[in-house]
Amino acid sequence: MAEPKSAELMEKIVSLCKRRGFIFQSSEIYGGLNGFWDYGPLGAELKRNIKECWWRAMTRLRDDIVGLDASIIMHPKIWEASGHTSTFSDLMVDCLLTKKRFRADQVEPQAGIVYYYSGVQEDSYNYFLHSKELKDAIPSWEEEVAREGQERRSAALESLVVKHLLVSEDPAKQKLGKSFLDASKGERMQPISYAVLLLPGKPPESARKIATQYYQERGFVHPKLLGERTEKVENSRCFNPENGSLLTEPAPFNLMFKTYVGPQAVPPLDFDPADDPEEWEYWAKAFRENERNVAYLRPETAQAIFAQFKNLLDTARQKVPFGVCQIGKAFRNEINPRNYTFRSREFEQMELEFFIRPDEAVEAIYGRVTSPTGPGHPGEPQPSWGWQTWHQYWVEERLRFYESIGLPRNSLVEYWQKPDELAHYARATVDILYKFPFSKRDEKGELMGEELEGVAARSDFDLSQHQRFSGKPMTVFDEELKAAWPKLDEAKKAALSQRYLEARRTYLAKAGEAADKAEKQAREDAEALAKGYYIPHVIEPSAGVDRLALALICNAYCEDQAPDEKGNLESRVVMKLHPRIAPITVAIFPLLKNKPELVEKAKTVRDLLRPHMAVFYDEAGAIGRRYRRQDEAGTPFGVTIDFDTLGEKGPELKDTVTLRERDSMKQERVKIGELVPLLLQKIR
Ligand code: GAP
């Protein structure tokens, strides 16, 4: 659990985001929609700046990456090939009592005493016999029944109930009478087992109370618990940590949003299948037809890059190694959206697929494969790099990117997934984590971080899958490889062929191909390699825009002291967003709004800066208050136009303004003509 301080901090951040127009709950006026968020004026600019910085770093500042903007809904076969249809699911458990759903891996292990129950018996009749309600409603019932004798006891009681309760004018008495007669129809015993975990020190009554509630939920009015037994457990994930109730067995839930392409047949709202079986047959057929048109909102942007690989290769004038990147919406029907925007159901991704040669091709061409010599950035890309060096390169590039937009290195964690955490096709994955205030803490109390981005070395899995499912070749022809291969000695050729063959055979076997077919295909692939053909491998840095926006917001939030109008220190909230991503770069303030010369000059400065950066003009309120508003909006610079600007204190200050820096609150005098280059230098 996050510490209370962190929870308090998150509350302040959420409140500021709403107050200043960074983030709103989606559909708020209708009570909101869990897992969906809207970005207000400042949030929209922030996200835009994040995406622009990423796009610039990936494409404009490089020669080897091109962009793609693909559709959100794609052919459903894509998701079969990628594995999303069959495996994009979370294992979920439901609380048997409250029906609340949890991700199975997020249930904290617990220790305590488990109270097991083998079944339940409906005990209403017994209950009524001893209930106060019965005594109050028919005070003399016991004597009257006793007068009838033992064998007439039940019948006598029933006729009393009818006489005194069921035919009464009082609805409460009628209800009581009806329940009694229902209960007297017989006691049901059912072997429905259940269990409750009690934490050490809790009395057994707590478990019985929860079990009773559980059976009541299942229709037992006065459940009698049967077969109670206890057992001590440790590290159990079978119980709801909130109430101790038994959870269901984990079951997979697919996370893709399903939709239909084309208008769908829907029966009239008042249609009842029982009225017209023939019409029902028509609708059943229509439903089956609908199912043939199923499509999904993409759960990641990456697959479009693989599906369009051939078109991209044919048009982009690029050769392996090269990359294709994309920014766009992705949708996941997350079971448990949480931590503000961190886990949402609709979000944006920024993904790069960087295609590289298989190591066997690199070795054939360059005689060796360069592996990383140690931690850190391996430097400018070299043609002899193998997948490990490329992978490390992209991890380091991404870390540098985060630093360049204001996330300090010590707020980030580089987490190398352990072999048992890796997807079966991945050779290595590094998760870049940010230490969000709600992150878990380690035993030393340090924030451990939550995922911002994954950088995965995915081998040739994705393109191979699309080759198998579409039947279209995803191979590239590499002239350098073709030219290099005949020059290799026979032993080298054999070794490289064998390695490649084994890798392809392993992939094909894992993909479910029969052994003989896998062997044949792998041999053909190895022969193709010798002729210069292969399926490229890929390194995939995949980041979330919304998570990054949240990390930047959390990182920027700061409370410090600032002087008020009279120079007294007061506390201020300031968003220390990096100038590159701040929603507003510079705010323009005329010192007084009722001095037309000041206003006119301020508007001239605004119009001068506007083509180059995001500018906000503000003339309302005392200057201190205006500064404070911009501090909360994260505006790094403020330009104040005062009487000196007009030259009232002498010609040397004419056409100069005060440039205020948000974080240090330092103010310097700058010539209006120098503002554009000075500020551009800080935001580029
Ligand atoms: N193509 C690989 C892929 O999609 P991922 O780790 O599932 O990998 C990549 O997602 C990034 O997308 C994550 O690191 C995260 O930043 C973002 N992301 C994933 N699920 C998200 C969610 N439910 N809400 C917000 N961002 C999410």
GROMACS .gro file of C-alpha atoms in nm, residues 185-519:
model
  335
  185LYS     CA    1  -4.277  -2.574   0.335
  186GLY     CA    2  -3.965  -2.758   0.443
  187GLU     CA    3  -3.604  -2.717   0.534
  188ARG     CA    4  -3.361  -2.731   0.247
  189MET     CA    5  -3.013  -2.868   0.292
  190GLN     CA    6  -2.760  -2.791   0.020
  191PRO     CA    7  -2.395  -2.900  -0.002
  192ILE     CA    8  -2.272  -2.558  -0.121
  193SER     CA    9  -1.926  -2.526   0.029
  194TYR     CA   10  -1.772  -2.191   0.120
  195ALA     CA   11  -1.479  -2.056   0.319
  196VAL     CA   12  -1.370  -1.740   0.495
  197LEU     CA   13  -1.020  -1.636   0.594
  198LEU     CA   14  -0.986  -1.464   0.929
  199LEU     CA   15  -0.674  -1.270   1.007
  200PRO     CA   16  -0.503  -1.373   1.331
  201GLY     CA   17  -0.686  -1.258   1.644
  202LYS     CA   18  -1.035  -1.224   1.489
  203PRO     CA   19  -1.323  -1.409   1.664
  204PRO     CA   20  -1.494  -1.704   1.485
  205GLU     CA   21  -1.823  -1.507   1.482
  206SER     CA   22  -1.675  -1.281   1.215
  207ALA     CA   23  -1.632  -1.579   0.983
  208ARG     CA   24  -1.983  -1.706   1.061
  209LYS     CA   25  -2.129  -1.363   0.991
  210ILE     CA   26  -1.964  -1.348   0.649
  211ALA     CA   27  -2.063  -1.707   0.565
  212THR     CA   28  -2.422  -1.630   0.668
  213GLN     CA   29  -2.424  -1.326   0.439
  214TYR     CA   30  -2.290  -1.541   0.156
  215TYR     CA   31  -2.566  -1.801   0.190
  216GLN     CA   32  -2.827  -1.528   0.227
  217GLU     CA   33  -2.710  -1.387  -0.105
  218ARG     CA   34  -2.787  -1.730  -0.249
  219GLY     CA   35  -3.147  -1.722  -0.131
  220PHE     CA   36  -3.131  -1.878   0.215
  221VAL     CA   37  -3.335  -1.661   0.446
  222HIS     CA   38  -3.206  -1.801   0.774
  223PRO     CA   39  -2.904  -2.011   0.683
  224LYS     CA   40  -2.776  -2.269   0.928
  225LEU     CA   41  -2.404  -2.325   0.862
  226LEU     CA   42  -2.304  -2.690   0.832
  227GLY     CA   43  -1.975  -2.877   0.877
  228GLU     CA   44  -1.758  -2.596   1.008
  229ARG     CA   45  -1.386  -2.681   1.026
  230THR     CA   46  -1.075  -2.465   1.045
  231GLU     CA   47  -0.726  -2.470   0.896
  232LYS     CA   48  -0.424  -2.245   0.930
  233VAL     CA   49  -0.289  -2.103   0.600
  234GLU     CA   50   0.005  -1.890   0.489
  235ASN     CA   51   0.062  -1.701   0.163
  236SER     CA   52  -0.285  -1.770   0.036
  237ARG     CA   53  -0.423  -1.572  -0.259
  238CYS     CA   54  -0.762  -1.746  -0.244
  239PHE     CA   55  -0.940  -1.488  -0.026
  240ASN     CA   56  -1.060  -1.132  -0.074
  241PRO     CA   57  -0.820  -0.914   0.130
  242GLU     CA   58  -1.106  -0.670   0.194
  243ASN     CA   59  -1.349  -0.908   0.365
  244GLY     CA   60  -1.191  -1.256   0.387
  245SER     CA   61  -1.445  -1.416   0.152
  246LEU     CA   62  -1.337  -1.701  -0.072
  247LEU     CA   63  -1.256  -1.598  -0.430
  248THR     CA   64  -1.345  -1.790  -0.745
  249GLU     CA   65  -1.078  -1.990  -0.928
  250PRO     CA   66  -0.874  -1.765  -1.162
  251ALA     CA   67  -1.033  -1.745  -1.507
  252PRO     CA   68  -0.905  -1.563  -1.818
  253PHE     CA   69  -1.087  -1.249  -1.933
  254ASN     CA   70  -1.007  -1.110  -2.277
  255LEU     CA   71  -0.922  -0.741  -2.267
  256MET     CA   72  -1.009  -0.642  -2.622
  257PHE     CA   73  -1.308  -0.418  -2.692
  258LYS     CA   74  -1.535  -0.597  -2.937
  259THR     CA   75  -1.736  -0.418  -3.203
  260TYR     CA   76  -1.907  -0.496  -3.534
  261VAL     CA   77  -1.823  -0.367  -3.879
  262GLY     CA   78  -2.135  -0.257  -4.066
  263PRO     CA   79  -2.485  -0.205  -3.928
  264GLN     CA   80  -2.609  -0.490  -3.714
  265ALA     CA   81  -2.948  -0.659  -3.706
  266VAL     CA   82  -3.115  -0.596  -3.371
  267PRO     CA   83  -3.463  -0.731  -3.283
  268PRO     CA   84  -3.730  -0.481  -3.167
  269LEU     CA   85  -3.700  -0.403  -2.796
  270ASP     CA   86  -4.039  -0.561  -2.717
  271PHE     CA   87  -3.972  -0.881  -2.911
  272ASP     CA   88  -4.033  -1.195  -2.703
  273PRO     CA   89  -3.893  -1.519  -2.855
  274ALA     CA   90  -4.174  -1.718  -2.691
  275ASP     CA   91  -4.437  -1.525  -2.895
  276ASP     CA   92  -4.303  -1.615  -3.234
  277PRO     CA   93  -4.053  -1.902  -3.264
  278GLU     CA   94  -4.030  -1.849  -3.640
  279GLU     CA   95  -3.928  -1.488  -3.603
  280TRP     CA   96  -3.687  -1.593  -3.332
  281GLU     CA   97  -3.522  -1.827  -3.584
  282TYR     CA   98  -3.478  -1.525  -3.814
  283TRP     CA   99  -3.310  -1.325  -3.537
  284ALA     CA  100  -3.090  -1.617  -3.433
  285LYS     CA  101  -2.963  -1.632  -3.792
  286ALA     CA  102  -2.906  -1.257  -3.791
  287PHE     CA  103  -2.704  -1.284  -3.467
  288ARG     CA  104  -2.484  -1.550  -3.624
  289GLU     CA  105  -2.436  -1.317  -3.919
  290ASN     CA  106  -2.344  -1.033  -3.682
  291GLU     CA  107  -2.073  -1.249  -3.528
  292ARG     CA  108  -1.909  -1.285  -3.867
  293ASN     CA  109  -1.858  -0.906  -3.867
  294VAL     CA  110  -1.683  -0.888  -3.533
  295ALA     CA  111  -1.384  -0.657  -3.511
  296TYR     CA  112  -1.181  -0.516  -3.224
  297LEU     CA  113  -1.060  -0.173  -3.119
  298ARG     CA  114  -0.684  -0.215  -3.134
  299PRO     CA  115  -0.527  -0.300  -2.796
  300GLU     CA  116  -0.188  -0.171  -2.919
  301THR     CA  117  -0.069   0.033  -3.215
  302ALA     CA  118   0.224  -0.197  -3.293
  303GLN     CA  119   0.045  -0.461  -3.500
  304ALA     CA  120  -0.039  -0.220  -3.782
  305ILE     CA  121   0.333  -0.165  -3.834
  306PHE     CA  122   0.388  -0.538  -3.879
  307ALA     CA  123   0.081  -0.580  -4.097
  308GLN     CA  124   0.197  -0.292  -4.321
  309PHE     CA  125   0.560  -0.401  -4.318
  310LYS     CA  126   0.579  -0.483  -4.689
  311ASN     CA  127   0.416  -0.157  -4.799
  312LEU     CA  128   0.645   0.036  -4.566
  313LEU     CA  129   0.951  -0.142  -4.696
  314ASP     CA  130   0.850  -0.081  -5.058
  315THR     CA  131   0.783   0.290  -5.013
  316ALA     CA  132   1.002   0.424  -4.732
  317ARG     CA  133   1.338   0.389  -4.913
  318GLN     CA  134   1.486   0.229  -4.605
  319LYS     CA  135   1.698  -0.081  -4.558
  320VAL     CA  136   1.727  -0.297  -4.247
  321PRO     CA  137   1.817  -0.175  -3.987
  322PHE     CA  138   1.537   0.079  -3.985
  323GLY     CA  139   1.231   0.161  -3.780
  324VAL     CA  140   0.867   0.253  -3.814
  325CYS     CA  141   0.691   0.441  -3.540
  326GLN     CA  142   0.335   0.532  -3.466
  327ILE     CA  143   0.137   0.732  -3.211
  328GLY     CA  144  -0.226   0.652  -3.156
  329LYS     CA  145  -0.513   0.543  -2.940
  330ALA     CA  146  -0.528   0.195  -2.795
  331PHE     CA  147  -0.813   0.035  -2.602
  332ARG     CA  148  -0.806  -0.230  -2.333
  333ASN     CA  149  -1.106  -0.338  -2.135
  334GLU     CA  150  -0.902  -0.333  -1.816
  335ILE     CA  151  -1.075  -0.517  -1.534
  336ASN     CA  152  -0.952  -0.281  -1.273
  337PRO     CA  153  -0.871   0.069  -1.401
  338ARG     CA  154  -0.680   0.239  -1.121
  339ASN     CA  155  -0.436   0.500  -1.004
  340TYR     CA  156  -0.598   0.792  -1.182
  341THR     CA  157  -0.506   0.779  -1.551
  342PHE     CA  158  -0.230   0.521  -1.499
  343ARG     CA  159  -0.439   0.220  -1.599
  344SER     CA  160  -0.715   0.342  -1.830
  345ARG     CA  161  -0.940   0.169  -2.077
  346GLU     CA  162  -0.868   0.417  -2.355
  347PHE     CA  163  -0.516   0.555  -2.383
  348GLU     CA  164  -0.250   0.655  -2.632
  349GLN     CA  165   0.067   0.473  -2.718
  350MET     CA  166   0.391   0.583  -2.882
  351GLU     CA  167   0.549   0.273  -3.033
  352LEU     CA  168   0.854   0.205  -3.241
  353GLU     CA  169   0.930  -0.118  -3.423
  354PHE     CA  170   1.298  -0.111  -3.507
  355PHE     CA  171   1.381  -0.385  -3.758
  356ILE     CA  172   1.727  -0.537  -3.744
  357ARG     CA  173   1.917  -0.816  -3.915
  358PRO     CA  174   1.922  -1.155  -3.745
  359ASP     CA  175   2.262  -1.205  -3.579
  360GLU     CA  176   2.350  -1.478  -3.831
  361ALA     CA  177   2.317  -1.225  -4.116
  362VAL     CA  178   2.529  -0.968  -3.929
  363GLU     CA  179   2.800  -1.227  -3.868
  364ALA     CA  180   2.795  -1.342  -4.229
  365ILE     CA  181   2.843  -0.984  -4.352
  366TYR     CA  182   3.085  -0.844  -4.090
  367GLY     CA  183   3.254  -1.158  -3.964
  368ARG     CA  184   3.142  -1.087  -3.606
  369VAL     CA  185   2.852  -0.962  -3.398
  370THR     CA  186   2.925  -0.674  -3.163
  371SER     CA  187   2.775  -0.729  -2.819
  372PRO     CA  188   2.757  -0.465  -2.547
  373THR     CA  189   3.088  -0.413  -2.369
  374GLY     CA  190   2.924  -0.294  -2.048
  375PRO     CA  191   2.631  -0.095  -1.919
  376GLY     CA  192   2.537   0.246  -2.060
  377HIS     CA  193   2.481   0.390  -2.406
  378PRO     CA  194   2.676   0.199  -2.672
  379GLY     CA  195   2.717   0.511  -2.890
  380GLU     CA  196   2.633   0.573  -3.255
  381PRO     CA  197   2.475   0.270  -3.428
  382GLN     CA  198   2.724   0.039  -3.599
  383PRO     CA  199   2.642  -0.211  -3.873
  384SER     CA  200   2.803  -0.498  -3.681
  385TRP     CA  201   2.570  -0.461  -3.382
  386GLY     CA  202   2.377  -0.770  -3.280
  387TRP     CA  203   2.033  -0.764  -3.120
  388GLN     CA  204   2.171  -0.721  -2.767
  389THR     CA  205   2.354  -0.400  -2.853
  390TRP     CA  206   2.051  -0.264  -3.038
  391HIS     CA  207   1.835  -0.348  -2.741
  392GLN     CA  208   2.068  -0.171  -2.500
  393TYR     CA  209   2.092   0.123  -2.739
  394TRP     CA  210   1.715   0.168  -2.738
  395VAL     CA  211   1.687   0.138  -2.360
  396GLU     CA  212   1.949   0.412  -2.323
  397GLU     CA  213   1.798   0.630  -2.595
  398ARG     CA  214   1.462   0.614  -2.422
  399LEU     CA  215   1.613   0.701  -2.085
  400ARG     CA  216   1.782   1.000  -2.245
  401PHE     CA  217   1.451   1.104  -2.396
  402TYR     CA  218   1.281   1.102  -2.057
  403GLU     CA  219   1.562   1.307  -1.909
  404SER     CA  220   1.536   1.555  -2.198
  405ILE     CA  221   1.176   1.635  -2.107
  406GLY     CA  222   1.240   1.671  -1.738
  407LEU     CA  223   1.222   1.332  -1.565
  408PRO     CA  224   1.542   1.309  -1.361
  409ARG     CA  225   1.740   0.987  -1.400
  410ASN     CA  226   1.693   0.903  -1.032
  411SER     CA  227   1.313   0.907  -1.072
  412LEU     CA  228   1.340   0.626  -1.328
  413VAL     CA  229   1.413   0.258  -1.279
  414GLU     CA  230   1.549   0.021  -1.543
  415TYR     CA  231   1.387  -0.315  -1.468
  416TRP     CA  232   1.514  -0.619  -1.656
  417GLN     CA  233   1.240  -0.879  -1.675
  418LYS     CA  234   1.344  -1.213  -1.531
  419PRO     CA  235   1.341  -1.517  -1.763
  420ASP     CA  236   1.013  -1.643  -1.616
  421GLU     CA  237   0.848  -1.302  -1.673
  422LEU     CA  238   0.941  -1.279  -2.041
  423ALA     CA  239   0.687  -1.343  -2.315
  424HIS     CA  240   0.778  -1.673  -2.481
  425TYR     CA  241   0.906  -1.502  -2.796
  426ALA     CA  242   1.099  -1.222  -2.620
  427ARG     CA  243   1.473  -1.246  -2.580
  428ALA     CA  244   1.492  -0.961  -2.330
  429THR     CA  245   1.260  -0.688  -2.206
  430VAL     CA  246   1.349  -0.384  -2.004
  431ASP     CA  247   1.066  -0.199  -1.836
  432ILE     CA  248   1.135   0.167  -1.774
  433LEU     CA  249   0.958   0.253  -1.450
  434TYR     CA  250   0.877   0.590  -1.302
  435LYS     CA  251   0.855   0.630  -0.926
  436PHE     CA  252   0.491   0.741  -0.907
  437PRO     CA  253   0.371   0.844  -0.560
  438PHE     CA  254   0.139   0.541  -0.565
  439SER     CA  255   0.415   0.293  -0.654
  440LYS     CA  256   0.483   0.013  -0.409
  441ARG     CA  257   0.778   0.055  -0.174
  442ASP     CA  258   1.063  -0.187  -0.114
  443GLU     CA  259   1.173  -0.302   0.229
  444LYS     CA  260   1.386   0.014   0.267
  445GLY     CA  261   1.079   0.229   0.201
  446GLU     CA  262   1.200   0.336  -0.145
  447LEU     CA  263   0.944   0.375  -0.424
  448MET     CA  264   0.988   0.086  -0.666
  449GLY     CA  265   0.825   0.248  -0.969
  450GLU     CA  266   0.551   0.158  -1.217
  451GLU     CA  267   0.588   0.092  -1.589
  452LEU     CA  268   0.613   0.386  -1.827
  453GLU     CA  269   0.751   0.194  -2.120
  454GLY     CA  270   0.868  -0.152  -2.219
  455VAL     CA  271   1.166  -0.203  -2.448
  456ALA     CA  272   1.143  -0.555  -2.584
  457ALA     CA  273   1.367  -0.760  -2.810
  458ARG     CA  274   1.095  -0.963  -2.982
  459SER     CA  275   1.304  -1.173  -3.225
  460ASP     CA  276   1.130  -1.232  -3.562
  461PHE     CA  277   0.813  -1.350  -3.393
  462ASP     CA  278   0.570  -1.078  -3.510
  463LEU     CA  279   0.655  -1.075  -3.879
  464SER     CA  280   0.677  -1.454  -3.881
  465GLN     CA  281   0.329  -1.477  -3.735
  466HIS     CA  282   0.185  -1.243  -3.998
  467GLN     CA  283   0.363  -1.441  -4.268
  468ARG     CA  284   0.199  -1.762  -4.143
  469PHE     CA  285  -0.148  -1.614  -4.095
  470SER     CA  286  -0.165  -1.399  -4.410
  471GLY     CA  287   0.032  -1.630  -4.637
  472LYS     CA  288   0.225  -1.321  -4.760
  473PRO     CA  289   0.605  -1.326  -4.740
  474MET     CA  290   0.756  -1.093  -4.480
  475THR     CA  291   1.115  -1.157  -4.585
  476VAL     CA  292   1.355  -0.886  -4.696
  477PHE     CA  293   1.628  -0.927  -4.953
  478ASP     CA  294   1.967  -0.812  -4.827
  479GLU     CA  295   2.216  -0.753  -5.105
  480GLU     CA  296   2.508  -0.730  -4.867
  481LEU     CA  297   2.423  -1.069  -4.721
  482LYS     CA  298   2.388  -1.223  -5.064
  483ALA     CA  299   2.728  -1.087  -5.162
  484ALA     CA  300   2.896  -1.190  -4.834
  485TRP     CA  301   2.767  -1.548  -4.810
  486PRO     CA  302   2.966  -1.710  -5.096
  487LYS     CA  303   3.287  -1.566  -4.948
  488LEU     CA  304   3.241  -1.750  -4.615
  489ASP     CA  305   3.431  -2.070  -4.558
  490GLU     CA  306   3.226  -2.389  -4.551
  491ALA     CA  307   3.251  -2.436  -4.174
  492LYS     CA  308   3.117  -2.084  -4.113
  493LYS     CA  309   2.834  -2.132  -4.362
  494ALA     CA  310   2.736  -2.457  -4.193
  495ALA     CA  311   2.751  -2.308  -3.844
  496LEU     CA  312   2.545  -2.001  -3.933
  497SER     CA  313   2.291  -2.206  -4.131
  498GLN     CA  314   2.255  -2.448  -3.845
  499ARG     CA  315   2.200  -2.170  -3.588
  500TYR     CA  316   1.942  -2.002  -3.808
  501LEU     CA  317   1.767  -2.329  -3.881
  502GLU     CA  318   1.744  -2.410  -3.511
  503ALA     CA  319   1.602  -2.069  -3.426
  504ARG     CA  320   1.340  -2.098  -3.701
  505ARG     CA  321   1.255  -2.455  -3.601
  506THR     CA  322   1.205  -2.345  -3.239
  507TYR     CA  323   0.977  -2.061  -3.342
  508LEU     CA  324   0.771  -2.281  -3.575
  509ALA     CA  325   0.735  -2.554  -3.315
  510LYS     CA  326   0.624  -2.302  -3.050
  511ALA     CA  327   0.379  -2.155  -3.302
  512GLY     CA  328   0.214  -2.497  -3.319
  513GLU     CA  329   0.342  -2.632  -3.652
  514ALA     CA  330   0.370  -3.010  -3.675
  515ALA     CA  331   0.730  -3.131  -3.629
  516ASP     CA  332   0.780  -3.246  -3.992
  517LYS     CA  333   0.632  -2.925  -4.133
  518ALA     CA  334   0.839  -2.713  -3.895
  519GLU     CA  335   1.155  -2.897  -3.997
   0.00000   0.00000   0.00000
